[in-house]
Short mmCIF file of N, CA and C in Angstrom, two decimals:
data_model
loop_
_atom_site.label_atom_id
_atom_site.label_comp_id
_atom_site.label_asym_id
_atom_site.label_seq_id
_atom_site.Cartn_x
_atom_site.Cartn_y
_atom_site.Cartn_z
N UNK A 1 105.98 119.13 84.34
CA UNK A 1 106.77 117.91 84.32
C UNK A 1 108.11 118.21 84.97
N UNK A 2 108.51 117.35 85.87
CA UNK A 2 109.82 117.46 86.49
C UNK A 2 110.73 116.48 85.75
N UNK A 3 111.59 117.00 84.89
CA UNK A 3 112.45 116.13 84.09
C UNK A 3 113.90 116.20 84.55
N UNK A 4 114.14 116.76 85.71
CA UNK A 4 115.51 116.81 86.22
C UNK A 4 116.01 115.39 86.40
N UNK A 5 117.17 115.12 85.86
CA UNK A 5 117.75 113.78 86.00
C UNK A 5 118.25 113.60 87.42
N UNK A 6 117.87 112.51 88.01
CA UNK A 6 118.37 112.16 89.33
C UNK A 6 119.47 111.14 89.12
N UNK A 7 120.25 110.86 90.14
CA UNK A 7 121.33 109.89 90.01
C UNK A 7 120.75 108.48 90.14
N UNK A 8 120.08 108.07 89.07
CA UNK A 8 119.52 106.72 89.02
C UNK A 8 119.32 106.38 87.56
N UNK A 9 118.78 105.21 87.33
CA UNK A 9 118.51 104.77 85.97
C UNK A 9 117.15 105.21 85.49
N UNK A 10 116.48 106.08 86.21
CA UNK A 10 115.11 106.46 85.89
C UNK A 10 114.96 107.96 85.71
N UNK A 11 113.97 108.31 84.92
CA UNK A 11 113.51 109.68 84.83
C UNK A 11 112.25 109.77 85.67
N UNK A 12 112.10 110.87 86.38
CA UNK A 12 110.93 111.04 87.21
C UNK A 12 110.08 112.14 86.61
N UNK A 13 108.77 111.89 86.53
CA UNK A 13 107.83 112.86 85.98
C UNK A 13 106.77 113.15 87.02
N UNK A 14 106.54 114.42 87.22
CA UNK A 14 105.43 114.84 88.07
C UNK A 14 104.42 115.46 87.12
N UNK A 15 103.29 114.80 87.01
CA UNK A 15 102.30 115.18 86.01
C UNK A 15 100.91 114.99 86.61
N UNK A 16 99.94 115.69 86.07
CA UNK A 16 98.56 115.49 86.50
C UNK A 16 98.12 114.11 86.02
N UNK A 17 98.13 113.17 86.92
CA UNK A 17 97.87 111.77 86.56
C UNK A 17 96.42 111.56 86.13
N UNK A 18 95.55 112.51 86.40
CA UNK A 18 94.16 112.37 85.99
C UNK A 18 93.99 112.60 84.49
N UNK A 19 95.01 113.14 83.85
CA UNK A 19 94.92 113.44 82.43
C UNK A 19 95.55 112.29 81.64
N UNK A 20 94.71 111.34 81.20
CA UNK A 20 95.19 110.14 80.52
C UNK A 20 95.94 110.48 79.24
N UNK A 21 95.52 111.52 78.55
CA UNK A 21 96.19 111.92 77.30
C UNK A 21 97.62 112.34 77.59
N UNK A 22 97.83 113.13 78.65
CA UNK A 22 99.18 113.58 79.01
C UNK A 22 100.05 112.42 79.47
N UNK A 23 99.48 111.51 80.23
CA UNK A 23 100.24 110.35 80.69
C UNK A 23 100.60 109.48 79.48
N UNK A 24 99.67 109.32 78.56
CA UNK A 24 99.95 108.54 77.34
C UNK A 24 101.08 109.18 76.54
N UNK A 25 101.13 110.51 76.49
CA UNK A 25 102.22 111.20 75.79
C UNK A 25 103.58 110.86 76.39
N UNK A 26 103.63 110.75 77.72
CA UNK A 26 104.89 110.37 78.37
C UNK A 26 105.27 108.95 77.94
N UNK A 27 104.30 108.05 77.92
CA UNK A 27 104.58 106.68 77.48
C UNK A 27 105.10 106.66 76.04
N UNK A 28 104.48 107.45 75.17
CA UNK A 28 104.90 107.50 73.76
C UNK A 28 106.31 108.08 73.62
N UNK A 29 106.60 109.12 74.37
CA UNK A 29 107.90 109.79 74.28
C UNK A 29 109.01 108.95 74.91
N UNK A 30 108.77 108.43 76.09
CA UNK A 30 109.82 107.78 76.87
C UNK A 30 109.97 106.29 76.53
N UNK A 31 108.86 105.64 76.19
CA UNK A 31 108.85 104.20 75.96
C UNK A 31 109.47 103.45 77.15
N UNK A 32 108.86 103.62 78.32
CA UNK A 32 109.46 103.07 79.54
C UNK A 32 109.44 101.54 79.57
N UNK A 33 110.44 100.99 80.19
CA UNK A 33 110.47 99.56 80.46
C UNK A 33 109.97 99.27 81.87
N UNK A 34 110.05 100.29 82.72
CA UNK A 34 109.63 100.17 84.11
C UNK A 34 108.66 101.31 84.42
N UNK A 35 107.56 100.98 85.08
CA UNK A 35 106.67 102.01 85.61
C UNK A 35 106.55 101.77 87.11
N UNK A 36 106.76 102.82 87.87
CA UNK A 36 106.60 102.78 89.32
C UNK A 36 105.41 103.66 89.64
N UNK A 37 104.31 103.03 90.04
CA UNK A 37 103.07 103.76 90.32
C UNK A 37 102.93 103.92 91.83
N UNK A 38 103.00 105.17 92.28
CA UNK A 38 103.02 105.46 93.72
C UNK A 38 101.84 106.30 94.19
N UNK A 39 100.97 106.66 93.29
CA UNK A 39 99.89 107.56 93.64
C UNK A 39 98.98 106.93 94.70
N UNK A 40 98.68 107.71 95.71
CA UNK A 40 97.80 107.22 96.78
C UNK A 40 97.19 108.40 97.51
N UNK A 41 96.07 108.14 98.11
CA UNK A 41 95.48 109.13 99.01
C UNK A 41 94.83 108.36 100.15
N UNK A 42 95.09 108.84 101.35
CA UNK A 42 94.55 108.20 102.55
C UNK A 42 93.98 109.28 103.45
N UNK A 43 92.83 108.98 104.00
CA UNK A 43 92.24 109.86 105.00
C UNK A 43 91.63 108.97 106.07
N UNK A 44 91.78 109.37 107.29
CA UNK A 44 91.23 108.59 108.40
C UNK A 44 89.72 108.76 108.48
N UNK A 45 89.26 109.97 108.29
CA UNK A 45 87.82 110.27 108.31
C UNK A 45 87.47 110.89 106.97
N UNK A 46 86.31 110.55 106.44
CA UNK A 46 85.99 111.05 105.11
C UNK A 46 84.49 111.23 104.90
N UNK A 47 84.20 112.15 103.99
CA UNK A 47 82.84 112.40 103.56
C UNK A 47 82.58 111.55 102.30
N UNK A 48 81.38 111.65 101.77
CA UNK A 48 81.06 110.93 100.52
C UNK A 48 81.97 111.41 99.39
N UNK A 49 82.23 112.72 99.32
CA UNK A 49 83.14 113.26 98.30
C UNK A 49 84.54 112.69 98.47
N UNK A 50 84.98 112.56 99.72
CA UNK A 50 86.30 111.98 99.98
C UNK A 50 86.36 110.53 99.53
N UNK A 51 85.28 109.77 99.75
CA UNK A 51 85.24 108.37 99.32
C UNK A 51 85.44 108.27 97.81
N UNK A 52 84.80 109.18 97.07
CA UNK A 52 84.96 109.18 95.61
C UNK A 52 86.39 109.50 95.21
N UNK A 53 87.02 110.44 95.93
CA UNK A 53 88.41 110.80 95.66
C UNK A 53 89.34 109.64 96.00
N UNK A 54 89.08 108.96 97.10
CA UNK A 54 89.88 107.81 97.51
C UNK A 54 89.79 106.72 96.44
N UNK A 55 88.59 106.48 95.92
CA UNK A 55 88.41 105.47 94.86
C UNK A 55 89.14 105.89 93.58
N UNK A 56 89.00 107.15 93.23
CA UNK A 56 89.61 107.63 91.99
C UNK A 56 91.13 107.47 92.02
N UNK A 57 91.75 107.88 93.11
CA UNK A 57 93.21 107.85 93.20
C UNK A 57 93.74 106.43 93.43
N UNK A 58 93.11 105.69 94.33
CA UNK A 58 93.64 104.39 94.73
C UNK A 58 93.21 103.23 93.84
N UNK A 59 92.19 103.42 93.01
CA UNK A 59 91.75 102.35 92.12
C UNK A 59 91.71 102.79 90.67
N UNK A 60 90.91 103.80 90.36
CA UNK A 60 90.69 104.18 88.97
C UNK A 60 91.96 104.64 88.26
N UNK A 61 92.74 105.49 88.91
CA UNK A 61 93.97 105.98 88.27
C UNK A 61 95.00 104.86 88.13
N UNK A 62 95.05 103.98 89.12
CA UNK A 62 95.95 102.83 89.04
C UNK A 62 95.59 101.93 87.88
N UNK A 63 94.29 101.69 87.67
CA UNK A 63 93.84 100.87 86.54
C UNK A 63 94.23 101.54 85.22
N UNK A 64 94.10 102.86 85.16
CA UNK A 64 94.44 103.59 83.94
C UNK A 64 95.94 103.48 83.64
N UNK A 65 96.78 103.71 84.63
CA UNK A 65 98.23 103.65 84.41
C UNK A 65 98.66 102.21 84.10
N UNK A 66 98.05 101.25 84.77
CA UNK A 66 98.36 99.84 84.49
C UNK A 66 97.94 99.49 83.05
N UNK A 67 96.77 99.96 82.65
CA UNK A 67 96.31 99.72 81.27
C UNK A 67 97.24 100.33 80.24
N UNK A 68 97.71 101.55 80.49
CA UNK A 68 98.68 102.18 79.58
C UNK A 68 100.00 101.41 79.58
N UNK A 69 100.38 100.89 80.72
CA UNK A 69 101.61 100.10 80.80
C UNK A 69 101.50 98.86 79.93
N UNK A 70 100.36 98.20 79.96
CA UNK A 70 100.15 97.02 79.10
C UNK A 70 100.14 97.43 77.63
N UNK A 71 99.43 98.51 77.33
CA UNK A 71 99.31 98.98 75.94
C UNK A 71 100.68 99.30 75.35
N UNK A 72 101.57 99.85 76.17
CA UNK A 72 102.88 100.28 75.68
C UNK A 72 103.99 99.26 75.98
N UNK A 73 103.60 98.04 76.28
CA UNK A 73 104.55 96.93 76.45
C UNK A 73 105.62 97.19 77.50
N UNK A 74 105.23 97.76 78.62
CA UNK A 74 106.14 97.94 79.75
C UNK A 74 106.55 96.56 80.25
N UNK A 75 107.80 96.41 80.64
CA UNK A 75 108.29 95.11 81.10
C UNK A 75 108.03 94.87 82.59
N UNK A 76 108.16 95.93 83.40
CA UNK A 76 108.04 95.80 84.86
C UNK A 76 107.13 96.89 85.40
N UNK A 77 106.17 96.50 86.22
CA UNK A 77 105.23 97.44 86.82
C UNK A 77 105.33 97.30 88.33
N UNK A 78 105.73 98.38 89.00
CA UNK A 78 105.81 98.41 90.45
C UNK A 78 104.64 99.22 90.99
N UNK A 79 103.99 98.66 91.96
CA UNK A 79 102.83 99.31 92.57
C UNK A 79 102.99 99.22 94.08
N UNK A 80 102.75 100.31 94.76
CA UNK A 80 102.82 100.27 96.21
C UNK A 80 101.41 100.23 96.78
N UNK A 81 101.24 99.34 97.72
CA UNK A 81 99.97 99.24 98.43
C UNK A 81 100.26 99.33 99.92
N UNK A 82 99.22 99.30 100.67
CA UNK A 82 99.35 99.42 102.12
C UNK A 82 99.55 98.06 102.77
N UNK A 83 100.35 98.04 103.79
CA UNK A 83 100.57 96.82 104.55
C UNK A 83 99.26 96.36 105.20
N UNK A 84 98.33 97.28 105.37
CA UNK A 84 97.03 96.93 105.94
C UNK A 84 96.26 95.97 105.05
N UNK A 85 96.60 95.94 103.77
CA UNK A 85 95.94 95.05 102.83
C UNK A 85 96.19 93.58 103.18
N UNK A 86 97.27 93.32 103.87
CA UNK A 86 97.65 91.95 104.20
C UNK A 86 96.93 91.40 105.43
N UNK A 87 96.18 92.25 106.10
CA UNK A 87 95.41 91.76 107.25
C UNK A 87 94.34 90.80 106.78
N UNK A 88 94.10 89.75 107.54
CA UNK A 88 93.11 88.75 107.16
C UNK A 88 91.69 89.29 107.18
N UNK A 89 91.39 90.09 108.15
CA UNK A 89 90.02 90.61 108.24
C UNK A 89 89.84 91.71 107.20
N UNK A 90 88.70 91.71 106.58
CA UNK A 90 88.39 92.71 105.56
C UNK A 90 87.44 93.73 106.19
N UNK A 91 87.94 94.94 106.31
CA UNK A 91 87.14 96.02 106.87
C UNK A 91 86.59 96.83 105.71
N UNK A 92 85.34 96.59 105.35
CA UNK A 92 84.75 97.26 104.19
C UNK A 92 84.52 98.75 104.45
N UNK A 93 84.62 99.16 105.70
CA UNK A 93 84.45 100.58 106.00
C UNK A 93 85.73 101.36 105.74
N UNK A 94 86.86 100.67 105.62
CA UNK A 94 88.12 101.34 105.30
C UNK A 94 88.27 101.37 103.78
N UNK A 95 87.79 102.44 103.19
CA UNK A 95 87.76 102.55 101.73
C UNK A 95 89.16 102.54 101.14
N UNK A 96 90.09 103.13 101.84
CA UNK A 96 91.48 103.16 101.36
C UNK A 96 91.99 101.74 101.13
N UNK A 97 91.89 100.89 102.13
CA UNK A 97 92.36 99.51 102.03
C UNK A 97 91.53 98.75 101.00
N UNK A 98 90.23 98.97 100.99
CA UNK A 98 89.33 98.28 100.06
C UNK A 98 89.76 98.53 98.60
N UNK A 99 90.00 99.79 98.25
CA UNK A 99 90.36 100.10 96.87
C UNK A 99 91.79 99.70 96.53
N UNK A 100 92.69 99.80 97.50
CA UNK A 100 94.06 99.30 97.29
C UNK A 100 94.03 97.80 97.01
N UNK A 101 93.23 97.06 97.78
CA UNK A 101 93.12 95.61 97.61
C UNK A 101 92.52 95.28 96.23
N UNK A 102 91.53 96.04 95.80
CA UNK A 102 90.93 95.80 94.48
C UNK A 102 91.96 95.96 93.37
N UNK A 103 92.76 97.03 93.44
CA UNK A 103 93.77 97.24 92.41
C UNK A 103 94.83 96.14 92.46
N UNK A 104 95.24 95.75 93.65
CA UNK A 104 96.21 94.66 93.78
C UNK A 104 95.68 93.39 93.12
N UNK A 105 94.41 93.08 93.36
CA UNK A 105 93.81 91.88 92.78
C UNK A 105 93.77 91.97 91.25
N UNK A 106 93.46 93.12 90.71
CA UNK A 106 93.45 93.31 89.25
C UNK A 106 94.84 93.03 88.69
N UNK A 107 95.85 93.61 89.32
CA UNK A 107 97.22 93.45 88.84
C UNK A 107 97.70 92.01 88.99
N UNK A 108 97.48 91.43 90.15
CA UNK A 108 97.98 90.07 90.41
C UNK A 108 97.25 89.00 89.61
N UNK A 109 95.99 89.23 89.29
CA UNK A 109 95.19 88.23 88.58
C UNK A 109 95.10 88.46 87.08
N UNK A 110 95.90 89.37 86.55
CA UNK A 110 95.89 89.65 85.11
C UNK A 110 96.69 88.56 84.39
N UNK A 111 95.99 87.59 83.86
CA UNK A 111 96.63 86.44 83.21
C UNK A 111 97.04 86.74 81.77
N UNK A 112 96.59 87.87 81.22
CA UNK A 112 96.88 88.18 79.82
C UNK A 112 98.02 89.18 79.66
N UNK A 113 98.57 89.62 80.77
CA UNK A 113 99.63 90.62 80.72
C UNK A 113 100.99 89.95 80.60
N UNK A 114 101.86 90.57 79.84
CA UNK A 114 103.25 90.11 79.73
C UNK A 114 104.16 90.88 80.69
N UNK A 115 103.56 91.76 81.45
CA UNK A 115 104.31 92.58 82.41
C UNK A 115 104.67 91.74 83.63
N UNK A 116 105.88 91.94 84.14
CA UNK A 116 106.23 91.39 85.44
C UNK A 116 105.78 92.42 86.48
N UNK A 117 104.87 92.00 87.33
CA UNK A 117 104.28 92.91 88.32
C UNK A 117 104.90 92.71 89.68
N UNK A 118 105.12 93.81 90.36
CA UNK A 118 105.64 93.81 91.72
C UNK A 118 104.72 94.66 92.57
N UNK A 119 104.21 94.09 93.64
CA UNK A 119 103.43 94.89 94.59
C UNK A 119 104.24 94.96 95.87
N UNK A 120 104.49 96.17 96.30
CA UNK A 120 105.28 96.42 97.50
C UNK A 120 104.31 96.91 98.57
N UNK A 121 104.21 96.14 99.64
CA UNK A 121 103.32 96.50 100.74
C UNK A 121 104.12 97.31 101.75
N UNK A 122 103.73 98.55 101.94
CA UNK A 122 104.50 99.43 102.80
C UNK A 122 103.63 100.06 103.88
N UNK A 123 104.26 100.45 104.98
CA UNK A 123 103.51 101.18 106.01
C UNK A 123 103.41 102.66 105.62
N UNK A 124 103.42 103.51 106.57
CA UNK A 124 103.27 104.94 106.34
C UNK A 124 104.37 105.50 105.44
N UNK A 125 103.98 106.42 104.58
CA UNK A 125 104.93 107.04 103.66
C UNK A 125 104.86 108.56 103.80
N UNK A 126 105.86 109.19 103.24
CA UNK A 126 105.83 110.65 103.13
C UNK A 126 106.54 111.04 101.85
N UNK A 127 106.31 112.27 101.42
CA UNK A 127 106.85 112.75 100.16
C UNK A 127 107.14 114.24 100.27
N UNK A 128 108.04 114.71 99.42
CA UNK A 128 108.32 116.15 99.37
C UNK A 128 107.06 116.94 99.01
N UNK A 129 106.17 116.31 98.24
CA UNK A 129 104.94 116.99 97.80
C UNK A 129 103.80 116.84 98.80
N UNK A 130 104.04 116.22 99.91
CA UNK A 130 103.01 115.94 100.90
C UNK A 130 102.97 117.08 101.91
N UNK A 131 101.96 117.91 101.82
CA UNK A 131 101.85 119.09 102.68
C UNK A 131 100.70 118.96 103.68
N UNK A 132 100.21 117.75 103.85
CA UNK A 132 99.12 117.55 104.80
C UNK A 132 99.65 117.60 106.22
N UNK A 133 98.73 117.66 107.15
CA UNK A 133 99.09 117.64 108.56
C UNK A 133 99.46 116.20 108.90
N UNK A 134 100.72 115.87 108.67
CA UNK A 134 101.18 114.50 108.78
C UNK A 134 102.32 114.40 109.78
N UNK A 135 102.82 113.20 109.88
CA UNK A 135 103.79 112.85 110.91
C UNK A 135 105.08 113.67 110.84
N UNK A 136 105.74 113.69 109.69
CA UNK A 136 107.04 114.38 109.59
C UNK A 136 106.90 115.88 109.90
N UNK A 137 105.94 116.58 109.25
CA UNK A 137 105.78 118.00 109.62
C UNK A 137 105.44 118.19 111.10
N UNK A 138 104.68 117.25 111.65
CA UNK A 138 104.33 117.36 113.07
C UNK A 138 105.55 117.15 113.96
N UNK A 139 106.44 116.26 113.58
CA UNK A 139 107.68 116.07 114.36
C UNK A 139 108.49 117.37 114.36
N UNK A 140 108.62 117.95 113.19
CA UNK A 140 109.40 119.20 113.08
C UNK A 140 108.76 120.28 113.95
N UNK A 141 107.45 120.42 113.85
CA UNK A 141 106.74 121.42 114.65
C UNK A 141 106.91 121.13 116.14
N UNK A 142 106.74 119.86 116.52
CA UNK A 142 106.88 119.50 117.93
C UNK A 142 108.29 119.71 118.45
N UNK A 143 109.28 119.40 117.63
CA UNK A 143 110.67 119.65 118.04
C UNK A 143 110.91 121.15 118.22
N UNK A 144 110.40 121.92 117.28
CA UNK A 144 110.56 123.37 117.36
C UNK A 144 109.90 123.92 118.62
N UNK A 145 108.73 123.40 118.94
CA UNK A 145 107.98 123.88 120.11
C UNK A 145 108.31 123.11 121.39
N UNK A 146 109.27 122.19 121.29
CA UNK A 146 109.67 121.36 122.43
C UNK A 146 108.49 120.60 123.04
N UNK A 147 107.66 120.03 122.14
CA UNK A 147 106.50 119.26 122.57
C UNK A 147 106.79 117.77 122.43
N UNK A 148 105.93 116.97 123.05
CA UNK A 148 106.07 115.52 123.02
C UNK A 148 105.88 114.99 121.59
N UNK A 149 106.66 113.96 121.24
CA UNK A 149 106.56 113.32 119.93
C UNK A 149 106.11 111.88 120.14
N UNK A 150 105.00 111.52 119.52
CA UNK A 150 104.46 110.17 119.64
C UNK A 150 104.91 109.32 118.46
N UNK A 151 105.66 108.27 118.71
CA UNK A 151 106.14 107.39 117.65
C UNK A 151 105.32 106.12 117.53
N UNK A 152 104.13 106.13 118.10
CA UNK A 152 103.25 104.96 118.06
C UNK A 152 101.86 105.39 117.63
N UNK A 153 101.15 104.47 116.99
CA UNK A 153 99.74 104.67 116.69
C UNK A 153 99.03 103.42 117.18
N UNK A 154 98.15 103.57 118.13
CA UNK A 154 97.45 102.42 118.71
C UNK A 154 98.44 101.36 119.19
N UNK A 155 99.50 101.77 119.85
CA UNK A 155 100.54 100.92 120.42
C UNK A 155 101.38 100.19 119.36
N UNK A 156 101.28 100.62 118.12
CA UNK A 156 102.09 100.05 117.05
C UNK A 156 103.14 101.08 116.64
N UNK A 157 104.42 100.69 116.58
CA UNK A 157 105.43 101.66 116.17
C UNK A 157 105.19 102.11 114.73
N UNK A 158 105.38 103.38 114.49
CA UNK A 158 105.22 103.93 113.15
C UNK A 158 106.53 103.80 112.37
N UNK A 159 106.43 103.34 111.15
CA UNK A 159 107.58 103.23 110.25
C UNK A 159 107.29 104.12 109.05
N UNK A 160 108.26 104.89 108.63
CA UNK A 160 108.02 105.82 107.54
C UNK A 160 109.02 105.61 106.42
N UNK A 161 108.51 105.61 105.21
CA UNK A 161 109.32 105.41 104.02
C UNK A 161 109.13 106.60 103.11
N UNK A 162 110.23 107.17 102.65
CA UNK A 162 110.17 108.27 101.70
C UNK A 162 109.87 107.70 100.32
N UNK A 163 108.83 108.23 99.70
CA UNK A 163 108.44 107.79 98.35
C UNK A 163 109.58 108.05 97.37
N UNK A 164 110.25 109.17 97.51
CA UNK A 164 111.36 109.49 96.60
C UNK A 164 112.48 108.46 96.74
N UNK A 165 112.83 108.12 97.98
CA UNK A 165 113.88 107.11 98.20
C UNK A 165 113.45 105.75 97.68
N UNK A 166 112.22 105.38 97.90
CA UNK A 166 111.72 104.10 97.40
C UNK A 166 111.83 104.04 95.88
N UNK A 167 111.43 105.10 95.20
CA UNK A 167 111.52 105.13 93.73
C UNK A 167 112.96 104.97 93.26
N UNK A 168 113.86 105.70 93.89
CA UNK A 168 115.27 105.60 93.48
C UNK A 168 115.82 104.20 93.73
N UNK A 169 115.46 103.58 94.83
CA UNK A 169 115.96 102.23 95.12
C UNK A 169 115.42 101.22 94.12
N UNK A 170 114.15 101.35 93.72
CA UNK A 170 113.59 100.46 92.71
C UNK A 170 114.36 100.61 91.40
N UNK A 171 114.64 101.85 91.03
CA UNK A 171 115.33 102.11 89.77
C UNK A 171 116.75 101.55 89.76
N UNK A 172 117.38 101.46 90.91
CA UNK A 172 118.72 100.91 90.99
C UNK A 172 118.76 99.42 90.65
N UNK A 173 117.60 98.77 90.74
CA UNK A 173 117.54 97.34 90.44
C UNK A 173 117.73 97.03 88.95
N UNK A 174 117.52 98.04 88.12
CA UNK A 174 117.53 97.79 86.67
C UNK A 174 118.63 98.57 85.98
#
């Protein structure tokens, strides 16, 4: 658990989110009024095992944390989804978007919840804990090696949001 206080109104916890008992202990100890759920996994190409992991992280774990938020009378629930979810066409082959959309629908259509829900649709993100072969590390590597840096994907400019900064900005609202 990372319990270092940051300069905000929130405590940040890094915990194995797959362990519902441990997450429930945080809810019992902290009694949060706000939950910011940022867990996500995205892969461009995937195997059957990857599809299961994408479902687990982007749907199942979100449902679990949302359920605990309701159980513990959280007032505000923030969830980040992909901006791709807002596209009119539904690409069932994109499991990431499919499961993000399912969780968004569960949260938005929950008529029995007293929680105020916020879904933030964001483009590409990065995090201090993100060690994949991704954009920011590639920029650093390319700068170091004096290689070309591509700021577009399929002729669309890439926008990047730090998950840590997003969390801190949300917490400043309360």
